Amino acid sequence: MLWTPKIRLVTVLCSVVFVLGTALQNYVIIDLDLIEASMRLKGADTAEAPTYLSALRLVGNVFIAGNALGLLVWFRRRWLFWPVLAFNVGQAFGVFVVPFEVHRAAIGEHGWPGVLPSLVTDGGAVILSIVLIVAYVRSRRLTRTGDPVRL
């Protein structure tokens, strides 16, 4: 995929927002009290809350690193397309994977700002994934010489 200036800029800006939003979610919004509250809302035993928090923070750290990889797009490395797309598609699944009780507990503890980082990062990842897929498809259209068409 050819990184056009517009796609590079959009990807880098989104990556900055996603790194900051995921870090905010991972270390400020999500804490043991919020996890316990979400488990109570779900009717689950809270004894496993510390383990669940550790696993959730590990996943958050992986997405922070993956989103930081998107910052390297600025340097036009073609090989970055697939890892960046994969991390964004993975983060987009957060819309479906994160239990609603976690959002309810975040709203209860922090108000609407408690869900804003998750909505921005997961929802933004959906949009960026679509943009990257469309850009890839458009760049694969061939000219008469067989070269990819720049966007």
PDB file of C-alpha atoms in Angstrom:
ATOM      1  CA  MET A   1       0.000   0.000   0.000  1.00  0.00           C
ATOM      2  CA  LEU A   2       1.270   3.448  -0.831  1.00  0.00           C
ATOM      3  CA  TRP A   3       1.032   5.798   2.137  1.00  0.00           C
ATOM      4  CA  THR A   4      -0.370   8.954   0.621  1.00  0.00           C
ATOM      5  CA  PRO A   5       0.079  12.190   2.574  1.00  0.00           C
ATOM      6  CA  LYS A   6      -3.608  12.307   3.586  1.00  0.00           C
ATOM      7  CA  ILE A   7      -3.765   8.675   4.724  1.00  0.00           C
ATOM      8  CA  ARG A   8      -0.458   9.057   6.588  1.00  0.00           C
ATOM      9  CA  LEU A   9      -1.681  12.165   8.381  1.00  0.00           C
ATOM     10  CA  VAL A  10      -5.037  10.625   9.326  1.00  0.00           C
ATOM     11  CA  THR A  11      -3.369   7.427  10.555  1.00  0.00           C
ATOM     12  CA  VAL A  12      -0.755   9.251  12.628  1.00  0.00           C
ATOM     13  CA  LEU A  13      -3.289  11.651  14.174  1.00  0.00           C
ATOM     14  CA  CYS A  14      -5.650   8.785  15.002  1.00  0.00           C
ATOM     15  CA  SER A  15      -2.743   6.813  16.466  1.00  0.00           C
ATOM     16  CA  VAL A  16      -1.837   9.723  18.762  1.00  0.00           C
ATOM     17  CA  VAL A  17      -5.446   9.995  19.949  1.00  0.00           C
ATOM     18  CA  PHE A  18      -5.724   6.205  20.371  1.00  0.00           C
ATOM     19  CA  VAL A  19      -2.467   5.927  22.369  1.00  0.00           C
ATOM     20  CA  LEU A  20      -3.579   8.716  24.706  1.00  0.00           C
ATOM     21  CA  GLY A  21      -7.160   7.432  24.963  1.00  0.00           C
ATOM     22  CA  THR A  22      -6.110   3.842  25.615  1.00  0.00           C
ATOM     23  CA  ALA A  23      -3.571   4.932  28.242  1.00  0.00           C
ATOM     24  CA  LEU A  24      -6.217   7.104  29.912  1.00  0.00           C
ATOM     25  CA  GLN A  25      -8.687   4.221  29.877  1.00  0.00           C
ATOM     26  CA  ASN A  26      -6.096   1.692  31.032  1.00  0.00           C
ATOM     27  CA  TYR A  27      -4.565   3.629  33.919  1.00  0.00           C
ATOM     28  CA  VAL A  28      -7.072   6.296  35.004  1.00  0.00           C
ATOM     29  CA  ILE A  29     -10.593   5.057  34.266  1.00  0.00           C
ATOM     30  CA  ILE A  30     -10.175   1.317  34.859  1.00  0.00           C
ATOM     31  CA  ASP A  31      -9.300   0.457  38.433  1.00  0.00           C
ATOM     32  CA  LEU A  32     -10.129  -2.320  40.878  1.00  0.00           C
ATOM     33  CA  ASP A  33     -13.221  -0.556  42.223  1.00  0.00           C
ATOM     34  CA  LEU A  34     -14.646  -0.132  38.707  1.00  0.00           C
ATOM     35  CA  ILE A  35     -13.979  -3.790  37.859  1.00  0.00           C
ATOM     36  CA  GLU A  36     -15.638  -4.932  41.081  1.00  0.00           C
ATOM     37  CA  ALA A  37     -18.630  -2.660  40.415  1.00  0.00           C
ATOM     38  CA  SER A  38     -18.996  -4.032  36.877  1.00  0.00           C
ATOM     39  CA  MET A  39     -18.777  -7.603  38.182  1.00  0.00           C
ATOM     40  CA  ARG A  40     -21.496  -6.883  40.750  1.00  0.00           C
ATOM     41  CA  LEU A  41     -23.683  -5.396  37.994  1.00  0.00           C
ATOM     42  CA  LYS A  42     -23.186  -8.578  36.016  1.00  0.00           C
ATOM     43  CA  GLY A  43     -23.931 -10.745  39.037  1.00  0.00           C
ATOM     44  CA  ALA A  44     -20.460 -12.310  39.077  1.00  0.00           C
ATOM     45  CA  ASP A  45     -18.210 -13.063  42.037  1.00  0.00           C
ATOM     46  CA  THR A  46     -15.745 -10.230  42.658  1.00  0.00           C
ATOM     47  CA  ALA A  47     -12.989 -12.530  43.933  1.00  0.00           C
ATOM     48  CA  GLU A  48     -11.444 -12.680  40.451  1.00  0.00           C
ATOM     49  CA  ALA A  49     -11.454  -8.879  40.018  1.00  0.00           C
ATOM     50  CA  PRO A  50      -7.666  -8.415  40.517  1.00  0.00           C
ATOM     51  CA  THR A  51      -6.923 -11.106  37.935  1.00  0.00           C
ATOM     52  CA  TYR A  52      -9.413  -9.610  35.507  1.00  0.00           C
ATOM     53  CA  LEU A  53      -7.903  -6.141  36.042  1.00  0.00           C
ATOM     54  CA  SER A  54      -4.406  -7.466  35.329  1.00  0.00           C
ATOM     55  CA  ALA A  55      -5.562  -9.177  32.148  1.00  0.00           C
ATOM     56  CA  LEU A  56      -7.459  -6.075  31.031  1.00  0.00           C
ATOM     57  CA  ARG A  57      -4.413  -3.879  31.615  1.00  0.00           C
ATOM     58  CA  LEU A  58      -2.223  -6.323  29.688  1.00  0.00           C
ATOM     59  CA  VAL A  59      -4.582  -6.115  26.713  1.00  0.00           C
ATOM     60  CA  GLY A  60      -4.610  -2.321  27.056  1.00  0.00           C
ATOM     61  CA  ASN A  61      -0.806  -2.240  27.013  1.00  0.00           C
ATOM     62  CA  VAL A  62      -0.746  -4.328  23.841  1.00  0.00           C
ATOM     63  CA  PHE A  63      -3.109  -1.848  22.171  1.00  0.00           C
ATOM     64  CA  ILE A  64      -1.037   1.103  23.390  1.00  0.00           C
ATOM     65  CA  ALA A  65       2.027  -0.457  21.742  1.00  0.00           C
ATOM     66  CA  GLY A  66       0.059  -1.304  18.593  1.00  0.00           C
ATOM     67  CA  ASN A  67      -1.324   2.207  18.325  1.00  0.00           C
ATOM     68  CA  ALA A  68       2.165   3.620  18.876  1.00  0.00           C
ATOM     69  CA  LEU A  69       3.255   1.552  15.881  1.00  0.00           C
ATOM     70  CA  GLY A  70       0.828   3.652  13.863  1.00  0.00           C
ATOM     71  CA  LEU A  71       2.983   6.695  14.627  1.00  0.00           C
ATOM     72  CA  LEU A  72       5.732   5.193  12.485  1.00  0.00           C
ATOM     73  CA  VAL A  73       3.480   5.488   9.440  1.00  0.00           C
ATOM     74  CA  TRP A  74       4.768   9.059   9.204  1.00  0.00           C
ATOM     75  CA  PHE A  75       8.032   7.575   7.857  1.00  0.00           C
ATOM     76  CA  ARG A  76       6.205   5.834   4.946  1.00  0.00           C
ATOM     77  CA  ARG A  77       7.126   2.249   5.778  1.00  0.00           C
ATOM     78  CA  ARG A  78       4.929   0.092   3.551  1.00  0.00           C
ATOM     79  CA  TRP A  79       5.195  -2.964   5.803  1.00  0.00           C
ATOM     80  CA  LEU A  80       3.344  -1.070   8.549  1.00  0.00           C
ATOM     81  CA  PHE A  81       0.021  -1.210   6.729  1.00  0.00           C
ATOM     82  CA  TRP A  82      -0.987  -4.722   7.803  1.00  0.00           C
ATOM     83  CA  PRO A  83       0.087  -4.471  11.482  1.00  0.00           C
ATOM     84  CA  VAL A  84      -1.590  -1.054  11.822  1.00  0.00           C
ATOM     85  CA  LEU A  85      -4.763  -2.363  10.200  1.00  0.00           C
ATOM     86  CA  ALA A  86      -4.711  -5.488  12.390  1.00  0.00           C
ATOM     87  CA  PHE A  87      -4.363  -3.490  15.626  1.00  0.00           C
ATOM     88  CA  ASN A  88      -7.136  -1.116  14.607  1.00  0.00           C
ATOM     89  CA  VAL A  89      -9.482  -3.949  13.641  1.00  0.00           C
ATOM     90  CA  GLY A  90      -8.659  -5.609  16.972  1.00  0.00           C
ATOM     91  CA  GLN A  91      -9.369  -2.417  18.868  1.00  0.00           C
ATOM     92  CA  ALA A  92     -12.573  -1.934  16.899  1.00  0.00           C
ATOM     93  CA  PHE A  93     -13.805  -5.252  18.308  1.00  0.00           C
ATOM     94  CA  GLY A  94     -13.767  -3.578  21.738  1.00  0.00           C
ATOM     95  CA  VAL A  95     -17.139  -2.157  20.768  1.00  0.00           C
ATOM     96  CA  PHE A  96     -18.499  -5.719  20.890  1.00  0.00           C
ATOM     97  CA  VAL A  97     -16.186  -7.426  23.410  1.00  0.00           C
ATOM     98  CA  VAL A  98     -16.276  -5.053  26.388  1.00  0.00           C
ATOM     99  CA  PRO A  99     -19.281  -5.993  28.520  1.00  0.00           C
ATOM    100  CA  PHE A 100     -21.928  -3.285  28.855  1.00  0.00           C
ATOM    101  CA  GLU A 101     -21.628  -3.566  32.636  1.00  0.00           C
ATOM    102  CA  VAL A 102     -18.107  -2.108  32.431  1.00  0.00           C
ATOM    103  CA  HIS A 103     -19.514   0.964  30.690  1.00  0.00           C
ATOM    104  CA  ARG A 104     -22.353   1.234  33.213  1.00  0.00           C
ATOM    105  CA  ALA A 105     -19.858   1.043  36.080  1.00  0.00           C
ATOM    106  CA  ALA A 106     -17.631   3.662  34.410  1.00  0.00           C
ATOM    107  CA  ILE A 107     -20.613   6.005  34.018  1.00  0.00           C
ATOM    108  CA  GLY A 108     -21.566   5.379  37.641  1.00  0.00           C
ATOM    109  CA  GLU A 109     -18.048   6.121  38.895  1.00  0.00           C
ATOM    110  CA  HIS A 110     -16.883   8.872  36.513  1.00  0.00           C
ATOM    111  CA  GLY A 111     -20.002  10.057  34.679  1.00  0.00           C
ATOM    112  CA  TRP A 112     -20.041  10.218  30.872  1.00  0.00           C
ATOM    113  CA  PRO A 113     -16.318  11.096  30.705  1.00  0.00           C
ATOM    114  CA  GLY A 114     -15.707   7.589  32.064  1.00  0.00           C
ATOM    115  CA  VAL A 115     -16.767   6.007  28.772  1.00  0.00           C
ATOM    116  CA  LEU A 116     -15.443   8.690  26.443  1.00  0.00           C
ATOM    117  CA  PRO A 117     -11.907   7.239  26.003  1.00  0.00           C
ATOM    118  CA  SER A 118     -13.341   3.824  25.164  1.00  0.00           C
ATOM    119  CA  LEU A 119     -15.871   5.268  22.727  1.00  0.00           C
ATOM    120  CA  VAL A 120     -13.232   7.391  20.997  1.00  0.00           C
ATOM    121  CA  THR A 121     -10.613   4.645  20.734  1.00  0.00           C
ATOM    122  CA  ASP A 122     -12.911   1.751  19.818  1.00  0.00           C
ATOM    123  CA  GLY A 123     -15.269   3.769  17.632  1.00  0.00           C
ATOM    124  CA  GLY A 124     -12.365   5.632  16.044  1.00  0.00           C
ATOM    125  CA  ALA A 125     -10.644   2.331  15.314  1.00  0.00           C
ATOM    126  CA  VAL A 126     -13.764   1.193  13.436  1.00  0.00           C
ATOM    127  CA  ILE A 127     -13.642   4.336  11.288  1.00  0.00           C
ATOM    128  CA  LEU A 128      -9.862   4.198  10.729  1.00  0.00           C
ATOM    129  CA  SER A 129     -10.070   0.513   9.793  1.00  0.00           C
ATOM    130  CA  ILE A 130     -12.696   1.298   7.160  1.00  0.00           C
ATOM    131  CA  VAL A 131     -10.607   4.201   5.833  1.00  0.00           C
ATOM    132  CA  LEU A 132      -7.498   1.998   5.592  1.00  0.00           C
ATOM    133  CA  ILE A 133      -9.373  -0.821   3.846  1.00  0.00           C
ATOM    134  CA  VAL A 134     -10.907   1.593   1.325  1.00  0.00           C
ATOM    135  CA  ALA A 135      -7.491   3.193   0.733  1.00  0.00           C
ATOM    136  CA  TYR A 136      -5.948  -0.228   0.190  1.00  0.00           C
ATOM    137  CA  VAL A 137      -8.627  -1.293  -2.285  1.00  0.00           C
ATOM    138  CA  ARG A 138      -8.311   1.990  -4.154  1.00  0.00           C
ATOM    139  CA  SER A 139      -4.517   1.699  -4.272  1.00  0.00           C
ATOM    140  CA  ARG A 140      -4.758  -1.816  -5.735  1.00  0.00           C
ATOM    141  CA  ARG A 141      -6.565  -0.623  -8.848  1.00  0.00           C
ATOM    142  CA  LEU A 142      -4.079  -1.068 -11.631  1.00  0.00           C
ATOM    143  CA  THR A 143      -3.156   1.340 -14.342  1.00  0.00           C
ATOM    144  CA  ARG A 144      -2.388   0.220 -17.880  1.00  0.00           C
ATOM    145  CA  THR A 145       1.261  -0.212 -16.891  1.00  0.00           C
ATOM    146  CA  GLY A 146       0.374  -2.395 -13.939  1.00  0.00           C
ATOM    147  CA  ASP A 147       1.466   0.131 -11.310  1.00  0.00           C
ATOM    148  CA  PRO A 148      -0.798   0.832  -8.315  1.00  0.00           C
ATOM    149  CA  VAL A 149      -2.757   4.058  -8.545  1.00  0.00           C
ATOM    150  CA  ARG A 150      -1.858   6.607  -5.863  1.00  0.00           C
ATOM    151  CA  LEU A 151      -4.813   7.898  -3.885  1.00  0.00           C
TER     152      LEU A 151
END
